[in-house]
mmCIF file of C-alpha atoms in Angstrom:
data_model
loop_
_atom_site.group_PDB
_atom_site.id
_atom_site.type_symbol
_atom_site.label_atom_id
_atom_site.label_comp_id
_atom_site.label_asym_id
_atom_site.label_seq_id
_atom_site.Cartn_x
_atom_site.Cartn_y
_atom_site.Cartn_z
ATOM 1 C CA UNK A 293 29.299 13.210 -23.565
ATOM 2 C CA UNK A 294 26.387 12.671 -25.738
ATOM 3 C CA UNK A 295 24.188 11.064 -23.071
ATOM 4 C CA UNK A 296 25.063 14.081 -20.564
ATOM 5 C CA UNK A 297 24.052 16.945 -22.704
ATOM 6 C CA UNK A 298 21.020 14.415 -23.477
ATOM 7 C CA UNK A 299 19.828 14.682 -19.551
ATOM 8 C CA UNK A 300 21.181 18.482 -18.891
ATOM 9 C CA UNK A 301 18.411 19.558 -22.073
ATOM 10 C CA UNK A 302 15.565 17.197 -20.590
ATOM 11 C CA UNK A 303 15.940 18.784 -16.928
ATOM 12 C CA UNK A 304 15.693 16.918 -13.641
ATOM 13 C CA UNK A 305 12.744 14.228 -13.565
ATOM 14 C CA UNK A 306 9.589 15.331 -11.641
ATOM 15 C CA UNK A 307 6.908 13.325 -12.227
ATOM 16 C CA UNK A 308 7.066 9.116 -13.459
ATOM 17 C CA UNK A 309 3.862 7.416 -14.042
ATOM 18 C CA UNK A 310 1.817 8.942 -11.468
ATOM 19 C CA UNK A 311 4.579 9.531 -8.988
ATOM 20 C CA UNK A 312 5.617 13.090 -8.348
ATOM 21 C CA UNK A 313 9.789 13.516 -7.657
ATOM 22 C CA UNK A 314 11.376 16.499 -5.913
ATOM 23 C CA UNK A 315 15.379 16.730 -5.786
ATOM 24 C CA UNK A 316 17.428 18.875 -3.775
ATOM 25 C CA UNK A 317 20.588 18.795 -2.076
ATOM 26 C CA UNK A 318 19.902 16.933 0.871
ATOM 27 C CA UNK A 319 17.967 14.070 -0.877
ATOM 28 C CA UNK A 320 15.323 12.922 -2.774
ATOM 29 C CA UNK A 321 11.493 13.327 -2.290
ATOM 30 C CA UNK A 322 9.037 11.332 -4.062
ATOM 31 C CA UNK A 323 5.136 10.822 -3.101
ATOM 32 C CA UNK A 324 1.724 10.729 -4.986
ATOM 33 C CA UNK A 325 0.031 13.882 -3.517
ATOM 34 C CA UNK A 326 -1.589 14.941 -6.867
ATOM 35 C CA UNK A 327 -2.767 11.565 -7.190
ATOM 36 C CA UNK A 328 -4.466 10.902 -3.901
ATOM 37 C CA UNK A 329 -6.227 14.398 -3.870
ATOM 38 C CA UNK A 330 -7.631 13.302 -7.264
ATOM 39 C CA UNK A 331 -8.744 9.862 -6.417
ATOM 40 C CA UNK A 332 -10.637 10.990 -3.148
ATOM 41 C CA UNK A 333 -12.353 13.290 -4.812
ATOM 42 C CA UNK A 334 -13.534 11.159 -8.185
ATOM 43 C CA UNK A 335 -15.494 8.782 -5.283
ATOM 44 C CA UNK A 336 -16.816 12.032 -3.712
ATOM 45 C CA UNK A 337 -15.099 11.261 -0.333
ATOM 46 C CA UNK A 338 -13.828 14.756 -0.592
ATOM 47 C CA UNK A 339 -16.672 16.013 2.052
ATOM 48 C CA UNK A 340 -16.007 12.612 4.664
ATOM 49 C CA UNK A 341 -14.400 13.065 8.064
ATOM 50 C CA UNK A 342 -11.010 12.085 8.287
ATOM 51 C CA UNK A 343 -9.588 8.831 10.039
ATOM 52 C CA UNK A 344 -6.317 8.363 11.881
ATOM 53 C CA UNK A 345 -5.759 4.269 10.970
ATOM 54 C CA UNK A 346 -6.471 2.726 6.892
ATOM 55 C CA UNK A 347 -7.767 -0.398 8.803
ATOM 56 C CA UNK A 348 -9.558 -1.062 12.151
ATOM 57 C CA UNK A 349 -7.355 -3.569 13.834
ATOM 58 C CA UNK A 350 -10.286 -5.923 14.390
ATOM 59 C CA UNK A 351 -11.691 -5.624 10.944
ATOM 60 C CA UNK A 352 -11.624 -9.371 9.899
ATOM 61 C CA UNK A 353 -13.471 -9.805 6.313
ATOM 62 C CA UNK A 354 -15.609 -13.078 5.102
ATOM 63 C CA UNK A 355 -17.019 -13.882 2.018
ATOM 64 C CA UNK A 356 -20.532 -14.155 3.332
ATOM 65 C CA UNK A 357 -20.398 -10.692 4.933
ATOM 66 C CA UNK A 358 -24.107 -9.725 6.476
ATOM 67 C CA UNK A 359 -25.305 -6.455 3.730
ATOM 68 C CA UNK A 360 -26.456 -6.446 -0.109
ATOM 69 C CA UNK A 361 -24.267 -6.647 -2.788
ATOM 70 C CA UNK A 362 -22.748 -3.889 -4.626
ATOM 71 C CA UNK A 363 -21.678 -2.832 -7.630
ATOM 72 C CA UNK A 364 -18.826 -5.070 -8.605
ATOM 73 C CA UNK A 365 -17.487 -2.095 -11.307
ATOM 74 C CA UNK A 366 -17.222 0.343 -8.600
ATOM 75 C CA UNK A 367 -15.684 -1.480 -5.974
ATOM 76 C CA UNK A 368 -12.865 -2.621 -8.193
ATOM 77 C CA UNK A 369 -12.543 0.303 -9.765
ATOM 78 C CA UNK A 370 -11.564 1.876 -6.375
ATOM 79 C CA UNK A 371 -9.356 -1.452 -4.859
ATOM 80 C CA UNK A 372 -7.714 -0.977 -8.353
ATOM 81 C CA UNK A 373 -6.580 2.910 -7.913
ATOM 82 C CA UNK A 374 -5.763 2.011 -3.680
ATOM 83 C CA UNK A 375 -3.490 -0.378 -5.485
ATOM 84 C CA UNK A 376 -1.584 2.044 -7.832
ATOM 85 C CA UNK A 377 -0.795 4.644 -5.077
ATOM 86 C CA UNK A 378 0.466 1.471 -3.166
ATOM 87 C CA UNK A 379 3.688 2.259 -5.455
ATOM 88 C CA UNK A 380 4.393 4.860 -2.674
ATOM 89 C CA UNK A 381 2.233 4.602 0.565
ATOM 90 C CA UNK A 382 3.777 0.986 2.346
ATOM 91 C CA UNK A 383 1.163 2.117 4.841
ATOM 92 C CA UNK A 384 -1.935 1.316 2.967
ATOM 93 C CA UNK A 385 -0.185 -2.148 1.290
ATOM 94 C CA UNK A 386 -1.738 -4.305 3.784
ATOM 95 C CA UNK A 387 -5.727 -2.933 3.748
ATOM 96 C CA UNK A 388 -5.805 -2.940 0.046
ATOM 97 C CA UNK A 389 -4.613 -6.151 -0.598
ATOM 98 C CA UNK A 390 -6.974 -7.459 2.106
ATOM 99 C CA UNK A 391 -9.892 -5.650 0.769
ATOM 100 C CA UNK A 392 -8.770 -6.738 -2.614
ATOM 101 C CA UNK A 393 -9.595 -10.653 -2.165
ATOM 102 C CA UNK A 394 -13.330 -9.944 -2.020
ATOM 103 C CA UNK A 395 -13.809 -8.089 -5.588
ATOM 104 C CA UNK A 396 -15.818 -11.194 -7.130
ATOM 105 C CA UNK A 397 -18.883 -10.529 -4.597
ATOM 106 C CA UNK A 398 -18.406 -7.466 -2.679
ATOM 107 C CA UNK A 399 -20.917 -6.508 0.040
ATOM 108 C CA UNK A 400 -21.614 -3.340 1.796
ATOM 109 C CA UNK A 401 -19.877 -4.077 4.672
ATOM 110 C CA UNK A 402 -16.301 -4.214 2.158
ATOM 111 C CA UNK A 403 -17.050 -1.843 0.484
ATOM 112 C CA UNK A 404 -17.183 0.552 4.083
ATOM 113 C CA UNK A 405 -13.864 -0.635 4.577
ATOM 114 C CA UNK A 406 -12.387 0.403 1.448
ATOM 115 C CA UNK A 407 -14.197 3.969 1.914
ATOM 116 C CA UNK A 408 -11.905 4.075 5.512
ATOM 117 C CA UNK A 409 -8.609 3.595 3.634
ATOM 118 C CA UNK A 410 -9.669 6.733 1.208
ATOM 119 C CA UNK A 411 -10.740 8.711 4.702
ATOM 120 C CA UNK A 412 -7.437 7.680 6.188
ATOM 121 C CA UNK A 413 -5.935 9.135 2.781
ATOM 122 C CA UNK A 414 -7.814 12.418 3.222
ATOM 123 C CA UNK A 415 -5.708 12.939 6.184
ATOM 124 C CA UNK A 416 -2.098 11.998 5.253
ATOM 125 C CA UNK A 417 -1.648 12.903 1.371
ATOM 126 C CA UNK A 418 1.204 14.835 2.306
ATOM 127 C CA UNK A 419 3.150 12.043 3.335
ATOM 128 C CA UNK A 420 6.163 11.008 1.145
ATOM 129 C CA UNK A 421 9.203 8.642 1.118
ATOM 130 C CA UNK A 422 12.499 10.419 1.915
ATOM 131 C CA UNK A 423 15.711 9.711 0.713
ATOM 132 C CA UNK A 424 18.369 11.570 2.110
ATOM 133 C CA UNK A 425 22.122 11.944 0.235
ATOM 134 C CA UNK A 426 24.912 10.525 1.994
ATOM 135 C CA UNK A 427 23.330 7.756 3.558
ATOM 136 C CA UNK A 428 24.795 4.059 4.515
ATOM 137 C CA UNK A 429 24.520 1.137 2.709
ATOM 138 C CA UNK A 430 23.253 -1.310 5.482
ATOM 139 C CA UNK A 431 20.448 -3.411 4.108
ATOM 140 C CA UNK A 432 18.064 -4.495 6.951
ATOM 141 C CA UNK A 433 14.625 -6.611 6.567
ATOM 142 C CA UNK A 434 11.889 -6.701 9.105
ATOM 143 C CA UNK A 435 8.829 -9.018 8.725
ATOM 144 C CA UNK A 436 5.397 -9.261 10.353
ATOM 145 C CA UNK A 437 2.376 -11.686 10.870
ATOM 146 C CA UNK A 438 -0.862 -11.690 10.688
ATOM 147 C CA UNK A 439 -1.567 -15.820 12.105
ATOM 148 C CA UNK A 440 -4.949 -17.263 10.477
ATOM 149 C CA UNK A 441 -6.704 -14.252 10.513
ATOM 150 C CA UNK A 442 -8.282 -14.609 6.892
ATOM 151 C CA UNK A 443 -11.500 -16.020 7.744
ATOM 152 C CA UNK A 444 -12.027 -17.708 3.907
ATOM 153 C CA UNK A 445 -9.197 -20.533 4.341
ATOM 154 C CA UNK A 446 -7.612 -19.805 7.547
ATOM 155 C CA UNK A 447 -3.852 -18.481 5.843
ATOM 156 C CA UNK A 448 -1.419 -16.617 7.441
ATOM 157 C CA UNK A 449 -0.530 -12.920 5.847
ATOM 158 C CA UNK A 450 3.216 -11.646 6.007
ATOM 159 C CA UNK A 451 4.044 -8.296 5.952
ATOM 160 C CA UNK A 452 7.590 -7.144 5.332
ATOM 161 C CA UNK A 453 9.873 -4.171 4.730
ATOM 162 C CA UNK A 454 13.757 -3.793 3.545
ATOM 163 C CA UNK A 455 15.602 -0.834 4.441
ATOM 164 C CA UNK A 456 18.916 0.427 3.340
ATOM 165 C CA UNK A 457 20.141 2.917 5.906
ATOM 166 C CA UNK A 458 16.930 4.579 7.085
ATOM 167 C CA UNK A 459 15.470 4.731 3.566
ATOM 168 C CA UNK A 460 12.335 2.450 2.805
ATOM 169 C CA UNK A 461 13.391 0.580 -0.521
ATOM 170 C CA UNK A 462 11.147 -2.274 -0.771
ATOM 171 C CA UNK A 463 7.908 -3.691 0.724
ATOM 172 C CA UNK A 464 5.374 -6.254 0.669
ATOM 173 C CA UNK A 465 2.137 -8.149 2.139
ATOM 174 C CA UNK A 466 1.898 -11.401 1.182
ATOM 175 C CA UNK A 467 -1.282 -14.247 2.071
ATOM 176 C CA UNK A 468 0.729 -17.331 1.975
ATOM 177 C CA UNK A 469 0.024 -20.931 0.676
ATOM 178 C CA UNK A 470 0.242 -22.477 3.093
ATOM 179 C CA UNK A 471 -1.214 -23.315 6.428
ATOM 180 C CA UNK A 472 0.834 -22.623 9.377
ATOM 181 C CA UNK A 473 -0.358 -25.151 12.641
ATOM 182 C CA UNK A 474 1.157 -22.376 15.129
ATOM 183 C CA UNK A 475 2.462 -19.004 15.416
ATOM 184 C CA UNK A 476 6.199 -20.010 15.775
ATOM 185 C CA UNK A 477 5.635 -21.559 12.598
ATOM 186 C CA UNK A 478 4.009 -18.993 10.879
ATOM 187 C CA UNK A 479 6.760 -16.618 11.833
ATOM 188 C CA UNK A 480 9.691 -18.872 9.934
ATOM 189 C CA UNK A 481 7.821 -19.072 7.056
ATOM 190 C CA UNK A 482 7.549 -15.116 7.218
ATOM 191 C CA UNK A 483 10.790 -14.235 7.816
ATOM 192 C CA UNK A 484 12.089 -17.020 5.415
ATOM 193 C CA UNK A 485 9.891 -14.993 3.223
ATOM 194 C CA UNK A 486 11.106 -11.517 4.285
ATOM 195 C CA UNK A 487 15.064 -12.993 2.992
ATOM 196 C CA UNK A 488 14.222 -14.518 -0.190
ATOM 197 C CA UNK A 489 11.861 -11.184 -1.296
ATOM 198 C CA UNK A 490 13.181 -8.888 -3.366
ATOM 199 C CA UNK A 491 9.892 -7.200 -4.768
ATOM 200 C CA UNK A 492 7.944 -4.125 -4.058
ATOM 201 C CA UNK A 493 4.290 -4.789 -3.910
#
């Protein structure tokens, strides 16, 4: 009894550590809006041109990228905010963490990719994750592969998503150790990762 008049005096939960939380009666809203607007305007990307994709699917990063290097503060300072709204936006998981192996010597050339992912968020700050009332309980996984693409040591990168009903409940991107020799391989080892997961990155 205690613990109900507890929650009826603190009032329905709306925001939780950055993320903002709408109820109503036909489910549950919860997305980063405030968040997003606020980031892409403290790196003055406010004025850029919006982009439809985070990530150019032929983008493939190296270490020795051609450009000078940049500031080391201000690149991770921005891979390190992309990585907080991650909490909510499974669409931007997989650019970030790419973007986010090349903090020790960033070059121009990453640091134009991370500026896409904030134009891409210009665009699409109104999206949210939905969940509705009343759904089913049918857990489903699907996993994804991204064979030897990462130029530095040649590693495949699995991507992965759990679903319970339609709702979006867990997600992930993941470089792993080791080396697949083909892409059949690389795909067990993905979706043997995709079963055992049970985080949300």
């Amino acid at each position: 009894m205690g613990s109900e008049f507890e929650m009826s005096m603190m009032g329905e939960l709306n925001f939780f550590l950055g993320l903002q939380i709408k109820q109503s009666p036909n489910g549950t809203m919860i997305h980063q809006q405030k968040y997003a607007k606020e980031l892409i305007k403290k790196f003055k990307m406010d004025e850029s041109k919006e982009i439809d994709t985070p990530i150019a699917t032929a983008t493939k990063l190296d270490i020795d990228e051609p450009g000078s290097s940049i500031d080391q503060k201000l690149c991770r300072g921005v891979i390190g905010s992309l990585l907080h709204l991650t909490a909510n936006r499974p669409d931007i998981v997989f650019s970030v963490g790419l973007c986010a192996r090349f903090q020790v010597n960033p070059k121009e050339s990453h640091l134009t990719v991370v500026k896409r992912i904030l134009r891409y968020l210009k665009g699409t700050t109104d999206l949210c994750l939905w969940y509705p009332k009343g759904s089913n309980f049918n857990l489903v996984g699907y996993a994804d592969v991204d064979y030897a693409s990462f130029l530095v040591v040649r590693k495949i990168t699995s991507g992965m998503a759990h679903f319970l009903s339609s709702c979006l409940v867990s997600w992930a991107t993941k470089k792993q150790n080791s080396m697949a020799l083909s892409t059949v391989e690389a795909e067990y080892v993905t979706s043997a990762s995709c079963c055992g997961s049970n985080s949300c990155w």
